[in-house]
Amino acid sequence: MNHFDVIIVGLGPSGSIAALLLETYGIKVLAIEKEKEIYNLPRAVTISDQGFRMSQLAGIDHIYEENSTVLGGARFTDKDLNTIGNAIELDGLISPNGWPPSSLFHQPYTDQAIREKLNNSKVEVLLEHEFKNLNHIDNQNVIKVFNLKEQKEVEFTCRYLIGSDGGSSLVRKELNIQQIDLEYNRDWVVVDVELMNENTLGNQVIQVCDRERLSTFVPSHLPFRRWEFIIHEHEDKNTFLDETKIQELISKWLKPEEYRIIRKAVYQFHSVIAKNFQKDNCFLVGDAAHQAPPFMGEGMMSGYRDAVNLAWKIAVTIKNELNNKLLKSYEEERIAHSKFVVENSAGIGELMEAYAQASDTEEVPKELVAKGYGSFVLPNLSNGLFFGGKANEKMHSGEIFPQPLQYHNSKIVKRMDHILGSKFCLVSESKFSVSEENKRFLELLGCKSLILKKEYIDENSWLNFFMEQGKTYLIRPDRYIFGSTTSHVTLNELIDDLKIRINLENTI
Ligand SMILES: Cc1cc2nc3c(=O)[nH]c(=O)nc-3n(C[C@H](O)[C@H](O)[C@H](O)COP(=O)(O)OP(=O)(O)OC[C@H]3O[C@@H](n4cnc5c(N)ncnc54)[C@H](O)[C@@H]3O)c2cc1C
């Protein structure tokens, strides 16, 4: 009764999406959360194109779509709000993932709807249960949990444990995993307001590089708007939660009668990353594994990427009774990528400081400027579960395969990711065949074979780019390309390599 395939500790955004994804793969999951209600201080506000696409996999994209507004762009300004350097213009763009590059959402609405979806799922959810400790007995994780409502201890066992218990993760401590401090640690106050009237604040994020006080304006969804202000070391951070202090900080933008403060919090923005994301049969995801200052709006997105990367690997391992070979690629792929996000998020904060201090913006080091604007383009994956063990430009492995879109009068009417299925997928423009042995292997994986209709290819410029190269692509469940055929690599060789990498070569 008390044994599960997977136990998830912490039902913030990362744990919630991990639970929903594992459920879709038919895995028996217990999710425990110490709080009764969802977190209600101001936190995540932007969701990226990839974030939306990952939400599609978990069936929660409609929740974000109903509660979000497309972001128009981002810019750095001086204290008088004059733009410094380049700005990022996002209006009207659709990425290969099939969504606008960034959208703004109201987290209390989305988190509540996601919690309701979880409560109605097959995931066993225990709220007001606090994870206490972990032991490994007979190749199983044995965890002790304290039922806060009934004030009693309960014990559960599982094959895999996922620690998604946030920045001060007890799971991470129990696993004795150290963190690397990337040394951006600054106090900021974050304030969400509800606007009383129409306003002219615009739809772009503004990073104000004011020597006296750095600040960020975030347009947010519907009547809400957000400001973030740095707190200097000599200042008393508690005073920054006073209404009059907040009104004084916002006075450059709005008069007090034009808004109502709905949420406020002082955070220390950190940049840290765990040395390992896996130990034995336990994994860290989300803030438990990495924390970034929010300037890139990518912290929660990194947590989503962790969950999506891990969920299908756990499912394939459990369903095929494999050893942990496939799971090793989780840490290999995710540490490097999330380190980029942490470093570049801190880089944006450092760029703001450099712009604020410089008398001439030309003095600001080019590497720092590149971090500010360049970091909005995320890297592909490099080493991991790809043909030959690493990404390869010629094969496009390590890149994300574009989402097929259906248009009507130049408007997207349908996102067609579902035609790729939720497991592996072989995609080509023309017929292809594989050996009988490989056919059996692909069946075990639930791999779909798809010949893309010409009408989709013609109306999707991103798809066209990939398909005009005449390749057959082997795509992973998280939409990353495992590899593709080339003049040197046949389809059977591609599949043979996957077989070895996930340790299924002796099962067929
Ligand atoms: C001001 C601010 C703005 C941000 N803006 C963005 C943004 O725009 N876009 C973006 O992508 N990211 C953003 N982020 C980052 C994002 O909010 C976090 O990365 C994200 O919330 C992490 O989610 P998580 O599920 O990993 O951790 P958390 O949200 O911290 O969830 C952890 C959960 O674990 C539970 N828990 C902890 N310990 C235990 C225990 N022992 N037993 C049981 N349960 C436990 C907690 O109660 C909590 O519910 C922002 C962060 C801040 C601070």
PDB file of C-alpha atoms in Angstrom, residues 385-390 392 394-397 424-428 432-435 438 441-442 445 447 471-476 481-502:
ATOM      1  CA  LEU A 385      21.404  10.800 -24.841  1.00  0.00           C
ATOM      2  CA  PHE A 386      22.181  11.572 -28.465  1.00  0.00           C
ATOM      3  CA  PHE A 387      23.665   9.575 -31.317  1.00  0.00           C
ATOM      4  CA  GLY A 388      27.317   8.996 -30.370  1.00  0.00           C
ATOM      5  CA  GLY A 389      26.684  10.420 -26.873  1.00  0.00           C
ATOM      6  CA  LYS A 390      26.861  14.048 -27.893  1.00  0.00           C
ATOM      7  CA  ASN A 392      25.992  16.928 -33.556  1.00  0.00           C
ATOM      8  CA  LYS A 394      24.952  17.934 -38.957  1.00  0.00           C
ATOM      9  CA  MET A 395      22.275  15.710 -37.427  1.00  0.00           C
ATOM     10  CA  HIS A 396      20.642  18.587 -35.522  1.00  0.00           C
ATOM     11  CA  SER A 397      20.869  16.333 -32.472  1.00  0.00           C
ATOM     12  CA  PHE A 424       9.818   8.547 -29.278  1.00  0.00           C
ATOM     13  CA  CYS A 425       8.954   9.436 -32.852  1.00  0.00           C
ATOM     14  CA  LEU A 426      10.529   8.876 -36.273  1.00  0.00           C
ATOM     15  CA  VAL A 427       9.714  11.696 -38.651  1.00  0.00           C
ATOM     16  CA  SER A 428      10.360  11.898 -42.344  1.00  0.00           C
ATOM     17  CA  PHE A 432      11.299   4.673 -44.679  1.00  0.00           C
ATOM     18  CA  SER A 433      11.907   1.159 -43.394  1.00  0.00           C
ATOM     19  CA  VAL A 434      13.845  -0.426 -40.537  1.00  0.00           C
ATOM     20  CA  SER A 435      15.060  -3.963 -39.761  1.00  0.00           C
ATOM     21  CA  ASN A 438      14.696  -2.528 -34.777  1.00  0.00           C
ATOM     22  CA  PHE A 441      12.715  -2.336 -30.321  1.00  0.00           C
ATOM     23  CA  LEU A 442      10.763   0.716 -31.491  1.00  0.00           C
ATOM     24  CA  LEU A 445       9.486   2.123 -26.790  1.00  0.00           C
ATOM     25  CA  CYS A 447       7.809   4.883 -30.953  1.00  0.00           C
ATOM     26  CA  LYS A 471      16.629  13.473 -43.338  1.00  0.00           C
ATOM     27  CA  THR A 472      14.686  11.066 -41.151  1.00  0.00           C
ATOM     28  CA  TYR A 473      14.706  12.381 -37.586  1.00  0.00           C
ATOM     29  CA  LEU A 474      14.584  10.289 -34.423  1.00  0.00           C
ATOM     30  CA  ILE A 475      12.918  12.533 -31.854  1.00  0.00           C
ATOM     31  CA  ARG A 476      12.856  11.960 -28.102  1.00  0.00           C
ATOM     32  CA  ILE A 481      16.371  15.351 -31.651  1.00  0.00           C
ATOM     33  CA  PHE A 482      18.323  12.165 -30.790  1.00  0.00           C
ATOM     34  CA  GLY A 483      19.842  12.140 -34.260  1.00  0.00           C
ATOM     35  CA  SER A 484      19.023  12.022 -37.940  1.00  0.00           C
ATOM     36  CA  THR A 485      20.147  10.102 -40.984  1.00  0.00           C
ATOM     37  CA  THR A 486      23.140  11.512 -42.860  1.00  0.00           C
ATOM     38  CA  SER A 487      25.226  10.355 -45.829  1.00  0.00           C
ATOM     39  CA  HIS A 488      27.284   8.387 -43.259  1.00  0.00           C
ATOM     40  CA  VAL A 489      24.608   7.154 -40.840  1.00  0.00           C
ATOM     41  CA  THR A 490      21.640   5.001 -41.837  1.00  0.00           C
ATOM     42  CA  LEU A 491      18.347   4.845 -39.984  1.00  0.00           C
ATOM     43  CA  ASN A 492      19.162   1.361 -38.618  1.00  0.00           C
ATOM     44  CA  GLU A 493      22.517   2.603 -37.308  1.00  0.00           C
ATOM     45  CA  LEU A 494      20.752   5.477 -35.609  1.00  0.00           C
ATOM     46  CA  ILE A 495      18.334   3.101 -33.887  1.00  0.00           C
ATOM     47  CA  ASP A 496      21.096   0.610 -32.964  1.00  0.00           C
ATOM     48  CA  ASP A 497      22.911   3.409 -31.170  1.00  0.00           C
ATOM     49  CA  LEU A 498      19.811   4.358 -29.172  1.00  0.00           C
ATOM     50  CA  LYS A 499      19.335   0.707 -28.211  1.00  0.00           C
ATOM     51  CA  ILE A 500      22.801   0.533 -26.690  1.00  0.00           C
ATOM     52  CA  ARG A 501      22.492   3.891 -24.966  1.00  0.00           C
ATOM     53  CA  ILE A 502      19.371   2.939 -23.073  1.00  0.00           C
TER      54      ILE A 502
END
